[in-house]
């Protein structure tokens, strides 16, 4: 029987965005094993309703719990903004989200903070609330960027159109004279060269992926859950095309990953059937 501390940490996102969190976790805690889950069949999440996002998150955490993991990291701001508080109370697992770690880091860097995020995250107001709870003197402006995730998942990062869209999204924040910009969606770090080329070099960029990696390490330490064995290779699971995810992600991973396609609902139905036949 594997000890709880030697189980993997699970990370989930709608797609390749969470790879930015995966890399930060690897840098911070190279000794940990990771299960990376991407709900690619149902992305993007950021234009969906809060109810749908919560339902998807519950389905994912149900599935992850059955895989035996010691911690769940929401490598997705949209899920963190809309579902974290609810699911934390529902599961007997440590679950971490990006908003608070990102907000804490941002207020240390500046007072005029821009947030670029999915429409659902912006609508939730989660970043503005978190920042102002920490520092009521900080000013926050948020911009919803619905086109970014489809462009990144569609491998359009270098296109002229992507740069035009980025200029349009950043324009209102440039007008406000922001000194700090938060990537309020894990996909956006993949656009760093494009975004950096538009922003003044004096603007601090905050990637909450870095902050959550530090928070996760602290949490594992507090719970005595740090892995003390050799880590296993990262396991990649997706709900959409395994080939497409592997092809797209290799540019960030630096290798062509082995990817499993899984059926979220079928597996939870099978598990439910098993449980009921076992009389649980
Ligand atoms: N990468 C996710 C986030 O951080 C989700 C993006 C999406 O699917 O719209 O918000």
PDB file of C-alpha atoms and ligand atoms in Angstrom:
ATOM      1  CA  UNK A   1       0.000   0.000   0.000  1.00  0.00           C
ATOM      2  CA  UNK A   2       1.482   3.372  -1.038  1.00  0.00           C
ATOM      3  CA  UNK A   3       1.734   5.905   1.786  1.00  0.00           C
ATOM      4  CA  UNK A   4      -0.340   9.051   1.275  1.00  0.00           C
ATOM      5  CA  UNK A   5       2.777  11.233   1.139  1.00  0.00           C
ATOM      6  CA  UNK A   6       4.066   9.228  -1.849  1.00  0.00           C
ATOM      7  CA  UNK A   7       0.892   9.673  -3.907  1.00  0.00           C
ATOM      8  CA  UNK A   8       0.926  12.164  -6.800  1.00  0.00           C
ATOM      9  CA  UNK A   9      -0.333  15.728  -6.728  1.00  0.00           C
ATOM     10  CA  UNK A  10      -3.155  16.262  -9.239  1.00  0.00           C
ATOM     11  CA  UNK A  11      -3.289  19.374 -11.410  1.00  0.00           C
ATOM     12  CA  UNK A  12      -6.213  20.141 -13.651  1.00  0.00           C
ATOM     13  CA  UNK A  13      -7.131  22.665 -16.315  1.00  0.00           C
ATOM     14  CA  UNK A  14      -9.348  22.789 -19.376  1.00  0.00           C
ATOM     15  CA  UNK A  15      -6.315  22.387 -21.651  1.00  0.00           C
ATOM     16  CA  UNK A  16      -2.643  23.309 -22.048  1.00  0.00           C
ATOM     17  CA  UNK A  17      -2.868  26.340 -19.742  1.00  0.00           C
ATOM     18  CA  UNK A  18      -2.124  24.296 -16.643  1.00  0.00           C
ATOM     19  CA  UNK A  19       1.226  23.265 -18.135  1.00  0.00           C
ATOM     20  CA  UNK A  20       2.487  26.642 -16.922  1.00  0.00           C
ATOM     21  CA  UNK A  21       1.559  25.506 -13.391  1.00  0.00           C
ATOM     22  CA  UNK A  22       3.069  22.073 -14.001  1.00  0.00           C
ATOM     23  CA  UNK A  23       6.388  23.687 -14.892  1.00  0.00           C
ATOM     24  CA  UNK A  24       6.297  25.905 -11.807  1.00  0.00           C
ATOM     25  CA  UNK A  25       5.549  22.869  -9.603  1.00  0.00           C
ATOM     26  CA  UNK A  26       8.405  20.909 -11.176  1.00  0.00           C
ATOM     27  CA  UNK A  27      10.786  23.801 -10.509  1.00  0.00           C
ATOM     28  CA  UNK A  28       9.592  24.223  -6.917  1.00  0.00           C
ATOM     29  CA  UNK A  29       9.196  20.532  -6.017  1.00  0.00           C
ATOM     30  CA  UNK A  30      11.095  18.314  -8.451  1.00  0.00           C
ATOM     31  CA  UNK A  31      10.687  15.370  -6.094  1.00  0.00           C
ATOM     32  CA  UNK A  32       6.880  15.243  -6.453  1.00  0.00           C
ATOM     33  CA  UNK A  33       4.932  12.995  -8.858  1.00  0.00           C
ATOM     34  CA  UNK A  34       2.191  14.722 -10.849  1.00  0.00           C
ATOM     35  CA  UNK A  35      -1.038  13.659 -12.509  1.00  0.00           C
ATOM     36  CA  UNK A  36      -1.976  16.308 -15.094  1.00  0.00           C
ATOM     37  CA  UNK A  37      -5.592  16.339 -16.188  1.00  0.00           C
ATOM     38  CA  UNK A  38      -6.991  18.461 -19.054  1.00  0.00           C
ATOM     39  CA  UNK A  39     -10.693  18.561 -19.870  1.00  0.00           C
ATOM     40  CA  UNK A  40      -9.963  19.314 -23.521  1.00  0.00           C
ATOM     41  CA  UNK A  41     -13.266  17.897 -24.785  1.00  0.00           C
ATOM     42  CA  UNK A  42     -15.091  20.738 -23.004  1.00  0.00           C
ATOM     43  CA  UNK A  43     -12.776  23.742 -23.320  1.00  0.00           C
ATOM     44  CA  UNK A  44     -12.946  26.664 -23.130  1.00  0.00           C
ATOM     45  CA  UNK A  45     -14.319  26.959 -19.607  1.00  0.00           C
ATOM     46  CA  UNK A  46     -14.115  30.739 -19.489  1.00  0.00           C
ATOM     47  CA  UNK A  47     -17.289  31.433 -21.459  1.00  0.00           C
ATOM     48  CA  UNK A  48     -19.417  28.958 -19.488  1.00  0.00           C
ATOM     49  CA  UNK A  49     -21.874  29.604 -16.658  1.00  0.00           C
ATOM     50  CA  UNK A  50     -20.848  29.328 -12.992  1.00  0.00           C
ATOM     51  CA  UNK A  51     -23.169  26.305 -12.559  1.00  0.00           C
ATOM     52  CA  UNK A  52     -21.575  24.438 -15.463  1.00  0.00           C
ATOM     53  CA  UNK A  53     -18.060  25.198 -14.258  1.00  0.00           C
ATOM     54  CA  UNK A  54     -18.907  23.930 -10.766  1.00  0.00           C
ATOM     55  CA  UNK A  55     -20.391  20.753 -12.222  1.00  0.00           C
ATOM     56  CA  UNK A  56     -17.301  20.117 -14.382  1.00  0.00           C
ATOM     57  CA  UNK A  57     -15.004  20.716 -11.419  1.00  0.00           C
ATOM     58  CA  UNK A  58     -16.935  18.245  -9.267  1.00  0.00           C
ATOM     59  CA  UNK A  59     -16.757  15.602 -12.004  1.00  0.00           C
ATOM     60  CA  UNK A  60     -13.005  16.129 -12.327  1.00  0.00           C
ATOM     61  CA  UNK A  61     -12.327  15.987  -8.588  1.00  0.00           C
ATOM     62  CA  UNK A  62     -14.494  12.854  -8.278  1.00  0.00           C
ATOM     63  CA  UNK A  63     -12.379  11.215 -10.961  1.00  0.00           C
ATOM     64  CA  UNK A  64      -9.100  12.431  -9.483  1.00  0.00           C
ATOM     65  CA  UNK A  65     -10.091  11.180  -6.018  1.00  0.00           C
ATOM     66  CA  UNK A  66     -10.550   7.710  -7.504  1.00  0.00           C
ATOM     67  CA  UNK A  67      -7.018   7.849  -8.951  1.00  0.00           C
ATOM     68  CA  UNK A  68      -5.627   8.313  -5.417  1.00  0.00           C
ATOM     69  CA  UNK A  69      -3.902  11.675  -5.170  1.00  0.00           C
ATOM     70  CA  UNK A  70      -2.753  13.544  -2.062  1.00  0.00           C
ATOM     71  CA  UNK A  71      -3.625  17.077  -3.183  1.00  0.00           C
ATOM     72  CA  UNK A  72      -5.560  18.779  -5.972  1.00  0.00           C
ATOM     73  CA  UNK A  73      -4.250  21.988  -7.513  1.00  0.00           C
ATOM     74  CA  UNK A  74      -6.677  23.884  -9.679  1.00  0.00           C
ATOM     75  CA  UNK A  75      -4.346  24.908 -12.481  1.00  0.00           C
ATOM     76  CA  UNK A  76      -7.246  26.920 -13.844  1.00  0.00           C
ATOM     77  CA  UNK A  77      -8.237  30.400 -12.656  1.00  0.00           C
ATOM     78  CA  UNK A  78     -11.788  30.020 -13.922  1.00  0.00           C
ATOM     79  CA  UNK A  79     -12.340  26.943 -11.741  1.00  0.00           C
ATOM     80  CA  UNK A  80     -10.534  28.610  -8.828  1.00  0.00           C
ATOM     81  CA  UNK A  81     -12.713  31.722  -9.092  1.00  0.00           C
ATOM     82  CA  UNK A  82     -16.020  29.913  -9.486  1.00  0.00           C
ATOM     83  CA  UNK A  83     -15.732  26.621  -7.629  1.00  0.00           C
ATOM     84  CA  UNK A  84     -12.889  26.559  -5.083  1.00  0.00           C
ATOM     85  CA  UNK A  85     -14.842  27.601  -1.993  1.00  0.00           C
ATOM     86  CA  UNK A  86     -17.675  25.154  -2.705  1.00  0.00           C
ATOM     87  CA  UNK A  87     -15.586  22.070  -3.475  1.00  0.00           C
ATOM     88  CA  UNK A  88     -13.203  22.666  -0.584  1.00  0.00           C
ATOM     89  CA  UNK A  89     -16.105  22.020   1.748  1.00  0.00           C
ATOM     90  CA  UNK A  90     -17.184  18.917  -0.163  1.00  0.00           C
ATOM     91  CA  UNK A  91     -13.997  16.843  -0.413  1.00  0.00           C
ATOM     92  CA  UNK A  92     -11.681  15.366   2.152  1.00  0.00           C
ATOM     93  CA  UNK A  93      -8.586  16.414   0.170  1.00  0.00           C
ATOM     94  CA  UNK A  94      -6.452  19.563   0.229  1.00  0.00           C
ATOM     95  CA  UNK A  95      -7.554  21.656  -2.773  1.00  0.00           C
ATOM     96  CA  UNK A  96      -5.625  24.776  -3.798  1.00  0.00           C
ATOM     97  CA  UNK A  97      -6.660  27.594  -6.126  1.00  0.00           C
ATOM     98  CA  UNK A  98      -4.739  30.341  -7.910  1.00  0.00           C
ATOM     99  CA  UNK A  99      -6.581  33.533  -6.990  1.00  0.00           C
ATOM    100  CA  UNK A 100      -5.335  34.203  -3.462  1.00  0.00           C
ATOM    101  CA  UNK A 101      -1.677  33.262  -4.106  1.00  0.00           C
ATOM    102  CA  UNK A 102      -1.738  35.447  -7.244  1.00  0.00           C
ATOM    103  CA  UNK A 103      -3.394  38.396  -5.483  1.00  0.00           C
ATOM    104  CA  UNK A 104      -0.932  38.208  -2.564  1.00  0.00           C
ATOM    105  CA  UNK A 105       2.053  38.350  -4.910  1.00  0.00           C
ATOM    106  CA  UNK A 106       0.556  41.200  -6.974  1.00  0.00           C
ATOM    107  CA  UNK A 107      -0.027  43.564  -4.043  1.00  0.00           C
ATOM    108  CA  UNK A 108       3.638  43.233  -3.089  1.00  0.00           C
ATOM    109  CA  UNK A 109       4.600  44.478  -6.555  1.00  0.00           C
ATOM    110  CA  UNK A 110       2.278  47.365  -7.350  1.00  0.00           C
ATOM    111  CA  UNK A 111      -0.715  49.561  -6.616  1.00  0.00           C
ATOM    112  CA  UNK A 112      -2.249  49.857 -10.096  1.00  0.00           C
ATOM    113  CA  UNK A 113      -3.051  46.308 -11.005  1.00  0.00           C
ATOM    114  CA  UNK A 114      -4.436  45.034 -14.300  1.00  0.00           C
ATOM    115  CA  UNK A 115      -5.936  41.557 -14.550  1.00  0.00           C
ATOM    116  CA  UNK A 116      -6.424  39.752 -17.836  1.00  0.00           C
ATOM    117  CA  UNK A 117      -8.629  36.698 -17.476  1.00  0.00           C
ATOM    118  CA  UNK A 118     -11.473  34.698 -18.985  1.00  0.00           C
ATOM    119  CA  UNK A 119     -14.925  36.364 -19.061  1.00  0.00           C
ATOM    120  CA  UNK A 120     -16.148  34.020 -16.292  1.00  0.00           C
ATOM    121  CA  UNK A 121     -13.244  34.922 -13.996  1.00  0.00           C
ATOM    122  CA  UNK A 122     -13.703  38.648 -14.627  1.00  0.00           C
ATOM    123  CA  UNK A 123     -17.436  38.384 -13.995  1.00  0.00           C
ATOM    124  CA  UNK A 124     -16.824  36.595 -10.682  1.00  0.00           C
ATOM    125  CA  UNK A 125     -14.753  39.605  -9.524  1.00  0.00           C
ATOM    126  CA  UNK A 126     -12.595  37.137  -7.577  1.00  0.00           C
ATOM    127  CA  UNK A 127      -9.276  38.889  -8.248  1.00  0.00           C
ATOM    128  CA  UNK A 128     -10.559  42.382  -7.468  1.00  0.00           C
ATOM    129  CA  UNK A 129     -12.084  41.159  -4.200  1.00  0.00           C
ATOM    130  CA  UNK A 130      -8.984  39.230  -3.162  1.00  0.00           C
ATOM    131  CA  UNK A 131      -6.661  42.150  -3.947  1.00  0.00           C
ATOM    132  CA  UNK A 132      -8.789  44.720  -2.174  1.00  0.00           C
ATOM    133  CA  UNK A 133      -9.182  42.525   0.896  1.00  0.00           C
ATOM    134  CA  UNK A 134      -5.391  42.404   1.169  1.00  0.00           C
ATOM    135  CA  UNK A 135      -4.781  46.065   0.266  1.00  0.00           C
ATOM    136  CA  UNK A 136      -7.770  48.384   0.065  1.00  0.00           C
ATOM    137  CA  UNK A 137      -5.631  51.142  -1.462  1.00  0.00           C
ATOM    138  CA  UNK A 138      -4.745  49.058  -4.541  1.00  0.00           C
ATOM    139  CA  UNK A 139      -6.604  49.883  -7.743  1.00  0.00           C
ATOM    140  CA  UNK A 140      -7.701  46.996  -9.963  1.00  0.00           C
ATOM    141  CA  UNK A 141      -8.905  46.857 -13.569  1.00  0.00           C
ATOM    142  CA  UNK A 142      -9.980  43.588 -15.160  1.00  0.00           C
ATOM    143  CA  UNK A 143     -10.304  42.714 -18.833  1.00  0.00           C
ATOM    144  CA  UNK A 144     -12.023  39.599 -20.170  1.00  0.00           C
ATOM    145  CA  UNK A 145     -10.080  38.021 -23.062  1.00  0.00           C
ATOM    146  CA  UNK A 146     -12.410  35.450 -24.655  1.00  0.00           C
ATOM    147  CA  UNK A 147     -10.293  34.914 -27.767  1.00  0.00           C
ATOM    148  CA  UNK A 148      -6.983  34.037 -26.110  1.00  0.00           C
ATOM    149  CA  UNK A 149      -7.705  30.434 -25.047  1.00  0.00           C
ATOM    150  CA  UNK A 150      -9.087  29.313 -28.450  1.00  0.00           C
ATOM    151  CA  UNK A 151      -6.089  30.978 -30.157  1.00  0.00           C
ATOM    152  CA  UNK A 152      -3.580  29.230 -27.867  1.00  0.00           C
ATOM    153  CA  UNK A 153      -5.315  25.857 -28.100  1.00  0.00           C
ATOM    154  CA  UNK A 154      -5.509  26.359 -31.870  1.00  0.00           C
ATOM    155  CA  UNK A 155      -1.717  26.857 -32.013  1.00  0.00           C
ATOM    156  CA  UNK A 156      -2.071  30.460 -33.246  1.00  0.00           C
ATOM    157  CA  UNK A 157       0.320  32.098 -30.788  1.00  0.00           C
ATOM    158  CA  UNK A 158       2.623  33.578 -33.416  1.00  0.00           C
ATOM    159  CA  UNK A 159      -0.125  34.829 -35.752  1.00  0.00           C
ATOM    160  CA  UNK A 160      -0.533  38.511 -36.582  1.00  0.00           C
ATOM    161  CA  UNK A 161      -4.175  38.258 -35.553  1.00  0.00           C
ATOM    162  CA  UNK A 162      -3.199  37.129 -32.027  1.00  0.00           C
ATOM    163  CA  UNK A 163      -1.000  40.205 -31.632  1.00  0.00           C
ATOM    164  CA  UNK A 164      -3.851  42.468 -32.785  1.00  0.00           C
ATOM    165  CA  UNK A 165      -6.252  40.867 -30.331  1.00  0.00           C
ATOM    166  CA  UNK A 166      -3.688  41.234 -27.543  1.00  0.00           C
ATOM    167  CA  UNK A 167      -3.234  44.929 -28.335  1.00  0.00           C
ATOM    168  CA  UNK A 168      -6.978  45.429 -28.154  1.00  0.00           C
ATOM    169  CA  UNK A 169      -7.287  43.653 -24.793  1.00  0.00           C
ATOM    170  CA  UNK A 170      -4.332  45.447 -23.226  1.00  0.00           C
ATOM    171  CA  UNK A 171      -5.213  48.908 -24.534  1.00  0.00           C
ATOM    172  CA  UNK A 172      -7.622  49.882 -21.692  1.00  0.00           C
ATOM    173  CA  UNK A 173      -5.049  48.746 -19.126  1.00  0.00           C
ATOM    174  CA  UNK A 174      -2.295  50.747 -20.799  1.00  0.00           C
ATOM    175  CA  UNK A 175      -4.556  53.793 -20.671  1.00  0.00           C
ATOM    176  CA  UNK A 176      -4.919  53.338 -16.900  1.00  0.00           C
ATOM    177  CA  UNK A 177      -1.129  53.281 -16.512  1.00  0.00           C
ATOM    178  CA  UNK A 178      -0.966  49.911 -14.718  1.00  0.00           C
ATOM    179  CA  UNK A 179       2.278  49.070 -12.961  1.00  0.00           C
ATOM    180  CA  UNK A 180       1.434  45.370 -12.528  1.00  0.00           C
ATOM    181  CA  UNK A 181      -0.333  42.802 -14.713  1.00  0.00           C
ATOM    182  CA  UNK A 182      -1.706  39.481 -13.450  1.00  0.00           C
ATOM    183  CA  UNK A 183      -2.085  36.539 -15.800  1.00  0.00           C
ATOM    184  CA  UNK A 184      -5.573  35.679 -14.562  1.00  0.00           C
ATOM    185  CA  UNK A 185      -5.699  32.605 -16.806  1.00  0.00           C
ATOM    186  CA  UNK A 186      -3.031  29.919 -16.837  1.00  0.00           C
ATOM    187  CA  UNK A 187      -3.021  29.816 -20.633  1.00  0.00           C
ATOM    188  CA  UNK A 188      -1.759  33.399 -20.921  1.00  0.00           C
ATOM    189  CA  UNK A 189       1.829  32.773 -19.940  1.00  0.00           C
ATOM    190  CA  UNK A 190       2.113  30.967 -23.264  1.00  0.00           C
ATOM    191  CA  UNK A 191       1.580  34.425 -24.836  1.00  0.00           C
ATOM    192  CA  UNK A 192       4.380  36.064 -22.861  1.00  0.00           C
ATOM    193  CA  UNK A 193       6.482  37.185 -25.888  1.00  0.00           C
ATOM    194  CA  UNK A 194       3.408  38.793 -27.478  1.00  0.00           C
ATOM    195  CA  UNK A 195       2.247  40.478 -24.295  1.00  0.00           C
ATOM    196  CA  UNK A 196       5.732  41.642 -23.342  1.00  0.00           C
ATOM    197  CA  UNK A 197       6.132  43.266 -26.759  1.00  0.00           C
ATOM    198  CA  UNK A 198       3.059  45.441 -26.058  1.00  0.00           C
ATOM    199  CA  UNK A 199       3.653  46.303 -22.397  1.00  0.00           C
ATOM    200  CA  UNK A 200       6.178  48.813 -21.135  1.00  0.00           C
ATOM    201  CA  UNK A 201       9.198  47.018 -19.603  1.00  0.00           C
ATOM    202  CA  UNK A 202       8.433  48.709 -16.279  1.00  0.00           C
ATOM    203  CA  UNK A 203       5.174  46.726 -15.853  1.00  0.00           C
ATOM    204  CA  UNK A 204       5.588  43.824 -13.401  1.00  0.00           C
ATOM    205  CA  UNK A 205       4.050  40.612 -14.676  1.00  0.00           C
ATOM    206  CA  UNK A 206       2.591  38.282 -12.079  1.00  0.00           C
ATOM    207  CA  UNK A 207       2.110  34.654 -12.957  1.00  0.00           C
ATOM    208  CA  UNK A 208       0.055  33.060 -10.156  1.00  0.00           C
ATOM    209  CA  UNK A 209       1.485  29.688 -11.225  1.00  0.00           C
ATOM    210  CA  UNK A 210       4.706  30.598  -9.426  1.00  0.00           C
ATOM    211  CA  UNK A 211       2.819  31.665  -6.301  1.00  0.00           C
ATOM    212  CA  UNK A 212       0.672  28.529  -6.124  1.00  0.00           C
ATOM    213  CA  UNK A 213       3.761  26.302  -6.428  1.00  0.00           C
ATOM    214  CA  UNK A 214       5.232  27.982  -3.342  1.00  0.00           C
ATOM    215  CA  UNK A 215       1.892  27.750  -1.495  1.00  0.00           C
ATOM    216  CA  UNK A 216       1.567  24.041  -2.394  1.00  0.00           C
ATOM    217  CA  UNK A 217       5.033  23.245  -1.084  1.00  0.00           C
ATOM    218  CA  UNK A 218       4.300  25.036   2.181  1.00  0.00           C
ATOM    219  CA  UNK A 219       0.984  23.172   2.552  1.00  0.00           C
ATOM    220  CA  UNK A 220       2.588  19.770   1.914  1.00  0.00           C
ATOM    221  CA  UNK A 221       5.261  20.578   4.480  1.00  0.00           C
ATOM    222  CA  UNK A 222       2.668  21.565   7.088  1.00  0.00           C
ATOM    223  CA  UNK A 223       0.749  18.350   6.490  1.00  0.00           C
ATOM    224  CA  UNK A 224       3.918  16.181   6.407  1.00  0.00           C
ATOM    225  CA  UNK A 225       2.956  15.097   2.907  1.00  0.00           C
ATOM    226  CA  UNK A 226       6.197  15.691   0.998  1.00  0.00           C
ATOM    227  CA  UNK A 227       7.252  12.773  -1.180  1.00  0.00           C
ATOM    228  CA  UNK A 228      10.278  10.953   0.192  1.00  0.00           C
ATOM    229  CA  UNK A 229      10.705   8.544  -2.730  1.00  0.00           C
ATOM    230  CA  UNK A 230      11.803   8.907  -6.340  1.00  0.00           C
ATOM    231  CA  UNK A 231       9.056  10.660  -8.338  1.00  0.00           C
ATOM    232  CA  UNK A 232       7.173   8.817 -11.102  1.00  0.00           C
ATOM    233  CA  UNK A 233       6.999  10.321 -14.590  1.00  0.00           C
ATOM    234  CA  UNK A 234       4.115  12.791 -15.011  1.00  0.00           C
ATOM    235  CA  UNK A 235       0.887  11.094 -16.064  1.00  0.00           C
ATOM    236  CA  UNK A 236      -1.150  13.076 -18.635  1.00  0.00           C
ATOM    237  CA  UNK A 237      -4.891  12.439 -18.977  1.00  0.00           C
ATOM    238  CA  UNK A 238      -7.300  14.277 -21.286  1.00  0.00           C
ATOM    239  CA  UNK A 239     -10.964  14.021 -22.206  1.00  0.00           C
ATOM    240  CA  UNK A 240     -10.456  15.060 -25.846  1.00  0.00           C
ATOM    241  CA  UNK A 241      -7.912  13.956 -28.442  1.00  0.00           C
ATOM    242  CA  UNK A 242      -4.739  12.558 -26.851  1.00  0.00           C
ATOM    243  CA  UNK A 243      -2.805  13.102 -30.067  1.00  0.00           C
ATOM    244  CA  UNK A 244      -3.788  16.757 -30.350  1.00  0.00           C
ATOM    245  CA  UNK A 245      -2.850  17.462 -26.736  1.00  0.00           C
ATOM    246  CA  UNK A 246       0.502  15.679 -27.103  1.00  0.00           C
ATOM    247  CA  UNK A 247       1.287  17.560 -30.321  1.00  0.00           C
ATOM    248  CA  UNK A 248       0.410  20.949 -28.873  1.00  0.00           C
ATOM    249  CA  UNK A 249       2.031  20.482 -25.483  1.00  0.00           C
ATOM    250  CA  UNK A 250       5.437  19.249 -26.649  1.00  0.00           C
ATOM    251  CA  UNK A 251       6.630  22.796 -27.359  1.00  0.00           C
ATOM    252  CA  UNK A 252       6.282  23.673 -23.677  1.00  0.00           C
ATOM    253  CA  UNK A 253       7.229  20.311 -22.225  1.00  0.00           C
ATOM    254  CA  UNK A 254      10.251  19.804 -24.464  1.00  0.00           C
ATOM    255  CA  UNK A 255       9.232  16.190 -25.235  1.00  0.00           C
ATOM    256  CA  UNK A 256       6.297  14.378 -26.858  1.00  0.00           C
ATOM    257  CA  UNK A 257       4.259  13.108 -23.897  1.00  0.00           C
ATOM    258  CA  UNK A 258       2.370   9.866 -23.609  1.00  0.00           C
ATOM    259  CA  UNK A 259      -1.258  10.932 -23.113  1.00  0.00           C
ATOM    260  CA  UNK A 260      -4.233   8.852 -21.967  1.00  0.00           C
ATOM    261  CA  UNK A 261      -7.726   9.650 -23.142  1.00  0.00           C
ATOM    262  CA  UNK A 262     -10.199   9.093 -20.347  1.00  0.00           C
ATOM    263  CA  UNK A 263     -13.998   9.211 -20.099  1.00  0.00           C
ATOM    264  CA  UNK A 264     -14.912  11.233 -17.057  1.00  0.00           C
ATOM    265  CA  UNK A 265     -18.606  10.536 -16.817  1.00  0.00           C
ATOM    266  CA  UNK A 266     -18.406   6.901 -17.888  1.00  0.00           C
ATOM    267  CA  UNK A 267     -15.779   6.174 -15.269  1.00  0.00           C
ATOM    268  CA  UNK A 268     -17.775   7.850 -12.514  1.00  0.00           C
ATOM    269  CA  UNK A 269     -20.878   5.942 -13.676  1.00  0.00           C
ATOM    270  CA  UNK A 270     -18.931   2.668 -13.595  1.00  0.00           C
ATOM    271  CA  UNK A 271     -17.599   3.503 -10.151  1.00  0.00           C
ATOM    272  CA  UNK A 272     -21.092   4.391  -8.963  1.00  0.00           C
ATOM    273  CA  UNK A 273     -22.393   1.052 -10.305  1.00  0.00           C
ATOM    274  CA  UNK A 274     -19.547  -0.771  -8.600  1.00  0.00           C
ATOM    275  CA  UNK A 275     -20.215   0.998  -5.343  1.00  0.00           C
ATOM    276  CA  UNK A 276     -23.929   0.248  -5.443  1.00  0.00           C
ATOM    277  CA  UNK A 277     -23.303  -3.411  -6.314  1.00  0.00           C
ATOM    278  CA  UNK A 278     -20.898  -3.558  -3.362  1.00  0.00           C
ATOM    279  CA  UNK A 279     -23.668  -2.115  -1.207  1.00  0.00           C
ATOM    280  CA  UNK A 280     -21.645   1.030  -0.372  1.00  0.00           C
TER     281      UNK A 280
HETATM  282  N1  LIG B   1      -6.723  28.056 -18.178  1.00  0.00           N
HETATM  283  C1  LIG B   1      -7.977  28.268 -17.532  1.00  0.00           C
HETATM  284  C2  LIG B   1      -7.941  29.473 -16.647  1.00  0.00           C
HETATM  285  O1  LIG B   1      -6.925  29.689 -16.013  1.00  0.00           O
HETATM  286  C3  LIG B   1      -9.229  28.041 -18.352  1.00  0.00           C
HETATM  287  C4  LIG B   1      -9.345  28.735 -19.647  1.00  0.00           C
HETATM  288  C5  LIG B   1     -10.581  28.334 -20.418  1.00  0.00           C
HETATM  289  O2  LIG B   1     -10.799  27.139 -20.630  1.00  0.00           O
HETATM  290  O3  LIG B   1     -11.336  29.233 -20.791  1.00  0.00           O
HETATM  291  O4  LIG B   1      -8.870  30.207 -16.496  1.00  0.00           O
END
